[in-house]
Short mmCIF file of C-alpha atoms in Angstrom, two decimals:
data_model
loop_
_atom_site.label_atom_id
_atom_site.label_comp_id
_atom_site.label_asym_id
_atom_site.label_seq_id
_atom_site.Cartn_x
_atom_site.Cartn_y
_atom_site.Cartn_z
CA MET M 479 16.89 2.96 -18.04
CA GLN M 480 19.92 5.09 -17.22
CA GLU M 481 18.20 6.39 -14.10
CA THR M 482 17.33 2.85 -13.02
CA THR M 483 20.93 1.72 -13.58
CA ARG M 484 22.27 4.71 -11.65
CA ARG M 485 19.96 4.00 -8.72
CA ILE M 486 20.95 0.33 -8.59
CA PHE M 487 24.62 1.33 -8.60
CA THR M 488 24.15 3.98 -5.89
CA GLU M 489 21.98 1.89 -3.56
CA ARG M 490 23.64 -1.48 -4.30
CA SER M 491 20.17 -2.99 -4.43
CA VAL M 492 17.30 -3.58 -6.86
CA GLN M 493 14.62 -3.51 -4.14
CA ASN M 494 13.54 0.08 -4.77
CA VAL M 495 13.34 -0.28 -8.56
CA GLU M 496 11.75 -3.71 -8.94
CA ASP M 497 8.41 -2.25 -10.00
CA GLY M 498 10.18 -0.28 -12.75
CA ILE M 499 12.17 -3.15 -14.22
CA VAL M 500 10.84 -4.16 -17.64
CA PRO M 501 9.26 -7.63 -17.59
CA VAL M 502 10.96 -10.34 -19.63
CA LYS M 503 7.82 -10.58 -21.74
CA GLU M 504 8.21 -6.95 -22.82
CA VAL M 505 11.85 -7.53 -23.73
CA PHE M 506 10.75 -10.40 -25.95
CA ARG M 507 8.12 -8.23 -27.62
CA LEU M 508 10.57 -5.42 -28.35
CA GLN M 509 13.07 -7.86 -29.81
CA ASN M 510 10.32 -9.36 -31.99
CA ALA M 511 12.16 -12.64 -31.75
CA GLU M 512 10.11 -15.76 -32.28
CA GLU M 513 12.65 -18.01 -30.60
CA LEU M 514 12.51 -15.82 -27.49
CA LEU M 515 8.74 -16.03 -27.41
CA LEU M 516 8.96 -19.81 -27.68
CA ALA M 517 11.46 -19.81 -24.83
CA GLU M 518 9.03 -17.73 -22.78
CA GLU M 519 6.30 -20.31 -23.28
CA ARG M 520 8.66 -23.11 -22.30
CA TYR M 521 10.54 -21.64 -19.34
CA LEU M 522 8.62 -18.78 -17.73
CA PRO M 523 6.13 -19.71 -15.00
CA LYS M 524 2.53 -19.83 -16.16
CA ARG M 525 -0.46 -18.80 -14.13
CA ARG M 526 -4.15 -18.27 -14.50
CA ALA M 527 -5.39 -14.98 -13.21
CA PRO M 528 -7.23 -15.62 -9.93
CA THR M 529 -10.94 -15.34 -10.40
CA ARG M 530 -11.39 -13.11 -7.40
CA ALA M 531 -9.87 -11.25 -4.48
CA ILE M 532 -11.36 -10.90 -1.01
CA ILE M 533 -10.33 -7.81 0.96
CA LEU M 534 -11.11 -7.67 4.68
CA ALA M 535 -11.91 -4.06 5.52
CA ALA M 536 -14.42 -4.18 8.39
CA SER M 537 -12.42 -2.65 11.22
CA ARG M 538 -12.38 0.96 12.33
CA GLY M 539 -8.71 1.17 13.27
CA ASN M 540 -9.04 2.54 16.80
CA GLU M 541 -5.29 3.20 17.08
CA LEU M 542 -5.67 5.94 14.46
CA GLY M 543 -7.84 7.97 16.85
CA GLU M 544 -9.72 10.88 15.34
CA VAL M 545 -8.56 9.98 11.84
CA THR M 546 -11.07 7.11 11.81
CA ALA M 547 -13.79 8.85 13.82
CA GLY M 548 -16.03 8.93 10.75
CA ILE M 549 -14.39 6.62 8.24
CA PRO M 550 -12.91 3.12 8.52
CA LYS M 551 -9.18 2.54 8.27
CA ALA M 552 -9.45 1.17 4.73
CA MET M 553 -10.75 4.54 3.49
CA VAL M 554 -8.07 6.69 5.11
CA PRO M 555 -6.27 8.67 2.38
CA VAL M 556 -2.69 7.68 1.66
CA ALA M 557 -0.95 10.20 -0.60
CA GLY M 558 -4.41 11.44 -1.60
CA THR M 559 -5.94 8.04 -2.39
CA PRO M 560 -7.95 5.84 0.00
CA LEU M 561 -6.01 2.79 1.11
CA LEU M 562 -8.70 0.47 -0.25
CA HIS M 563 -8.53 2.09 -3.68
CA LYS M 564 -4.78 1.50 -3.79
CA LEU M 565 -5.31 -2.19 -3.05
CA VAL M 566 -8.04 -2.52 -5.67
CA ALA M 567 -5.80 -0.86 -8.28
CA GLN M 568 -2.96 -3.26 -7.47
CA PHE M 569 -5.18 -6.30 -7.85
CA ARG M 570 -6.52 -5.07 -11.17
CA ALA M 571 -2.99 -4.37 -12.38
CA ALA M 572 -2.37 -8.08 -11.78
CA ASP M 573 -5.52 -9.06 -13.74
CA VAL M 574 -7.50 -9.85 -10.60
CA ARG M 575 -10.86 -8.41 -11.60
CA ALA M 576 -13.60 -9.89 -9.40
CA ILE M 577 -13.11 -8.21 -6.04
CA THR M 578 -15.18 -8.63 -2.88
CA VAL M 579 -14.74 -6.25 0.06
CA VAL M 580 -15.98 -7.19 3.52
CA ARG M 581 -16.98 -3.98 5.26
CA GLY M 582 -18.30 -3.24 8.75
CA TYR M 583 -17.55 0.01 10.60
CA ALA M 584 -19.09 3.00 8.76
CA ALA M 585 -19.99 0.60 5.97
CA GLU M 586 -21.68 3.27 3.88
CA LYS M 587 -18.35 5.12 3.64
CA VAL M 588 -16.56 2.08 2.18
CA GLN M 589 -16.86 2.58 -1.56
CA ALA M 590 -14.86 1.58 -4.63
CA PRO M 591 -15.86 1.25 -8.30
CA ASP M 592 -16.84 -2.15 -9.71
CA VAL M 593 -16.42 -3.92 -6.39
CA GLU M 594 -18.84 -6.29 -4.63
CA PHE M 595 -19.50 -5.62 -0.95
CA VAL M 596 -20.33 -8.02 1.86
CA GLU M 597 -21.43 -6.75 5.26
CA ASN M 598 -20.02 -7.73 8.64
CA ASP M 599 -22.34 -6.01 11.09
CA ASP M 600 -20.68 -7.79 14.00
CA PHE M 601 -17.25 -6.26 13.39
CA ASP M 602 -16.69 -4.61 16.76
CA GLY M 603 -14.43 -6.64 19.03
CA THR M 604 -14.43 -9.74 16.85
CA GLY M 605 -11.60 -11.56 15.08
CA GLU M 606 -10.66 -11.61 11.42
CA LEU M 607 -12.15 -15.03 10.73
CA LEU M 608 -15.66 -13.77 11.38
CA SER M 609 -15.17 -11.24 8.57
CA LEU M 610 -13.77 -13.88 6.25
CA HIS M 611 -16.69 -16.15 7.10
CA GLN M 612 -19.10 -13.50 5.80
CA ALA M 613 -17.50 -14.06 2.38
CA ARG M 614 -17.48 -17.85 2.76
CA ASP M 615 -19.22 -18.49 -0.57
CA ARG M 616 -16.72 -16.24 -2.39
CA ILE M 617 -13.79 -18.43 -1.32
CA ASP M 618 -13.88 -20.41 -4.52
CA GLY M 619 -11.41 -21.16 -7.29
CA ASP M 620 -8.11 -19.33 -7.62
CA ALA M 621 -8.17 -16.39 -5.22
CA ILE M 622 -6.31 -13.80 -3.23
CA ILE M 623 -7.29 -13.00 0.37
CA SER M 624 -5.91 -9.76 1.75
CA PHE M 625 -6.08 -7.54 4.78
CA GLY M 626 -7.52 -4.14 3.92
CA ASP M 627 -4.89 -2.08 5.75
CA ILE M 628 -1.67 -3.09 4.01
CA LEU M 629 0.49 -1.61 1.27
CA PHE M 630 3.01 -3.61 -0.74
CA ARG M 631 5.08 -3.32 -3.88
CA GLN M 632 3.48 -4.76 -6.99
CA HIS M 633 6.20 -7.38 -7.49
CA ILE M 634 5.20 -9.05 -4.21
CA LEU M 635 1.70 -9.74 -5.53
CA ASN M 636 3.04 -10.76 -8.94
CA ASN M 637 5.47 -13.24 -7.39
CA LEU M 638 2.74 -14.65 -5.16
CA LEU M 639 0.47 -15.26 -8.12
CA VAL M 640 2.94 -17.43 -10.03
CA GLU M 641 3.46 -19.86 -7.15
CA GLU M 642 1.73 -23.18 -7.78
CA HIS M 643 1.06 -24.62 -4.32
CA ASN M 644 -2.55 -24.70 -3.18
CA ILE M 645 -2.09 -22.17 -0.36
CA VAL M 646 0.74 -19.65 -0.37
CA ILE M 647 1.37 -16.85 2.14
CA ALA M 648 3.71 -13.86 1.79
CA VAL M 649 6.11 -13.65 4.75
CA ASP M 650 8.60 -10.88 5.52
CA ALA M 651 11.95 -12.39 6.48
CA MET M 652 13.11 -8.98 7.79
CA TRP M 653 10.72 -9.15 10.73
CA GLU M 654 13.32 -7.89 13.21
CA ARG M 655 13.39 -4.46 11.57
CA ARG M 656 9.71 -3.97 12.32
CA ARG M 657 10.05 -5.38 15.83
CA GLU M 658 12.71 -2.75 16.57
CA ARG M 659 10.05 -0.10 15.93
CA GLU M 660 7.79 -1.58 18.62
CA VAL M 661 5.04 -2.42 16.18
CA ASN M 662 1.55 -1.91 17.56
CA GLY M 663 -1.22 -4.42 17.07
CA TYR M 664 -1.35 -8.17 16.60
CA VAL M 665 1.67 -9.64 14.79
CA ASP M 666 1.51 -12.95 12.94
CA TYR M 667 5.00 -14.40 13.35
CA ILE M 668 5.74 -17.71 11.66
CA THR M 669 8.00 -20.69 11.96
CA ALA M 670 8.68 -22.50 8.69
CA THR M 671 10.43 -25.66 7.54
CA ARG M 672 13.45 -23.50 6.72
CA PRO M 673 14.48 -19.87 7.14
CA TYR M 674 14.88 -17.35 4.34
CA SER M 675 17.87 -17.96 2.08
CA LEU M 676 19.47 -16.22 -0.90
CA ARG M 677 20.16 -19.57 -2.54
CA TYR M 678 18.12 -20.00 -5.70
CA ASP M 679 18.05 -23.78 -5.43
CA GLU M 680 16.55 -24.02 -1.94
CA GLU M 681 13.52 -26.24 -1.46
CA ASP M 682 10.21 -24.47 -0.97
CA ALA M 683 9.49 -23.42 2.61
CA PHE M 684 6.28 -24.47 4.35
CA LEU M 685 4.49 -23.17 7.41
CA ALA M 686 5.03 -25.03 10.67
CA GLU M 687 3.38 -22.62 13.12
CA MET M 688 1.97 -19.10 13.31
CA GLY M 689 1.31 -16.88 16.33
CA PRO M 690 2.06 -13.57 18.06
CA ASP M 691 3.98 -15.13 20.95
CA LEU M 692 6.59 -17.26 19.20
CA SER M 693 10.01 -17.06 20.83
CA ALA M 694 12.56 -15.06 18.84
CA GLU M 695 14.71 -18.09 18.11
CA LYS M 696 11.74 -19.80 16.43
CA ILE M 697 10.65 -16.86 14.27
CA HIS M 698 11.46 -17.04 10.57
CA GLY M 699 9.32 -14.11 9.50
CA GLU M 700 6.08 -12.14 9.76
CA TRP M 701 3.04 -12.90 7.63
CA ILE M 702 2.04 -9.66 5.89
CA GLY M 703 -1.66 -10.40 5.38
CA LEU M 704 -1.67 -11.81 1.82
CA ILE M 705 -2.81 -15.30 0.84
CA LYS M 706 -2.97 -16.90 -2.60
CA THR M 707 -5.04 -20.03 -3.17
CA THR M 708 -5.82 -22.45 -5.96
CA ALA M 709 -9.25 -24.04 -6.21
CA ARG M 710 -8.08 -26.83 -3.89
CA GLY M 711 -6.63 -24.31 -1.47
CA SER M 712 -9.90 -22.37 -1.42
CA THR M 713 -11.77 -25.58 -0.62
CA ALA M 714 -9.36 -26.35 2.23
CA ILE M 715 -9.77 -22.87 3.71
CA GLY M 716 -13.55 -23.00 3.35
CA ASP M 717 -13.72 -26.40 5.01
CA ALA M 718 -11.50 -25.17 7.85
CA LEU M 719 -13.77 -22.16 8.37
CA ASP M 720 -16.77 -24.48 8.54
CA VAL M 721 -15.10 -26.49 11.30
CA LEU M 722 -13.80 -23.50 13.25
CA SER M 723 -17.14 -21.68 13.05
CA GLN M 724 -18.62 -24.38 15.29
CA ARG M 725 -16.34 -23.38 18.15
CA LEU M 726 -17.84 -21.30 20.95
CA ASP M 727 -14.94 -18.85 20.69
CA PHE M 728 -15.15 -18.44 16.91
CA ARG M 729 -15.98 -14.73 17.22
CA ARG M 730 -12.50 -14.12 18.62
CA LEU M 731 -10.49 -16.34 16.27
CA ARG M 732 -7.80 -14.91 14.02
CA PHE M 733 -5.79 -16.06 11.05
CA ASP M 734 -3.16 -17.80 13.15
CA ASP M 735 -5.97 -20.05 14.42
CA LEU M 736 -6.93 -20.83 10.82
CA PHE M 737 -3.40 -21.55 9.65
CA ASN M 738 -2.48 -23.64 12.68
CA HIS M 739 -5.66 -25.66 12.13
CA LEU M 740 -4.76 -26.19 8.46
CA VAL M 741 -1.23 -27.30 9.31
CA GLY M 742 -2.57 -29.55 12.06
CA THR M 743 -4.80 -31.35 9.57
CA GLY M 744 -1.91 -31.96 7.19
CA GLN M 745 -2.55 -29.11 4.75
CA ARG M 746 0.67 -27.70 3.33
CA VAL M 747 0.93 -23.91 3.35
CA GLN M 748 3.84 -22.58 1.31
CA VAL M 749 5.82 -19.65 2.69
CA LEU M 750 6.93 -17.15 0.04
CA TYR M 751 9.64 -15.05 1.65
CA ILE M 752 9.98 -11.35 0.90
CA THR M 753 12.41 -8.80 2.33
CA GLY M 754 10.51 -5.67 3.33
CA GLN M 755 8.81 -3.51 0.69
CA TRP M 756 5.46 -3.50 2.50
CA LEU M 757 3.77 -1.95 5.53
CA ASP M 758 0.52 -2.11 7.44
CA VAL M 759 -1.31 0.94 8.71
CA ASP M 760 -2.00 0.32 12.39
CA ASP M 761 -1.33 3.70 14.00
CA LEU M 762 -0.48 7.33 13.26
CA GLU M 763 3.22 6.57 12.85
CA ASP M 764 2.39 3.93 10.24
CA LEU M 765 0.07 6.37 8.48
CA ALA M 766 2.81 9.00 8.28
CA ARG M 767 5.20 6.40 6.87
CA ALA M 768 2.59 5.29 4.34
CA GLN M 769 2.38 8.75 2.79
CA ALA M 770 5.88 8.27 1.36
CA PHE M 771 5.54 4.58 0.49
#
């Protein structure tokens, strides 16, 4: 506790210690105070653990060069542990137990304990929605959908899970920091009904548009590749996939196509703003940065 306090004082921020801060529930337990436990039931947000997670891990990761010559990006070691295994551990730490992984490139190398696998044999040169469509029948009930090449602090997932809207996406409001590094790859910028704010009483933000080519003045953040859904949200996403899969260009469609379709049909997609504390592994520079994440 003293070390945590010292670090907060030195850095003037709680961002780097959020995962180490004792949950309110644990404080209540240590105090053994019945009135506090009753207050927890009344005031703390309640959630059901999502019944499953879907991780999209079909791509090779060509920008990583020889690193992915024999293994897909999701199995590249980060600090000695495959990226996919880190994701699986984070989901299980949040009580997300039923996990489906969509694999494609070097599929036999994509392994993780107690995980269900779905194959996307048509992974090369196709968009993300084709991979998600392979797991169409797993998009059911409360769920998390995640890219397979991202790292994030545990509190981001925990905060996402307690949101109650039917579809919620995690969006980094500090998108300009990443843009300054000339980020490689496809970037999902978003415009929302309001920008990020430190005010605690702000109304929830909702997605208005997503795409890689939004003008800077319209950008409110970057979607990090995490989605949380309720049963109704899963149905909406599944129905949207069914419609989009009839398009001749479906093989090339990406998540911005899905989200813009949802918004266009009147589906509300909540934006949960975060401020950094995540990264995606697109190239060798990202991989080097991930080793110290």
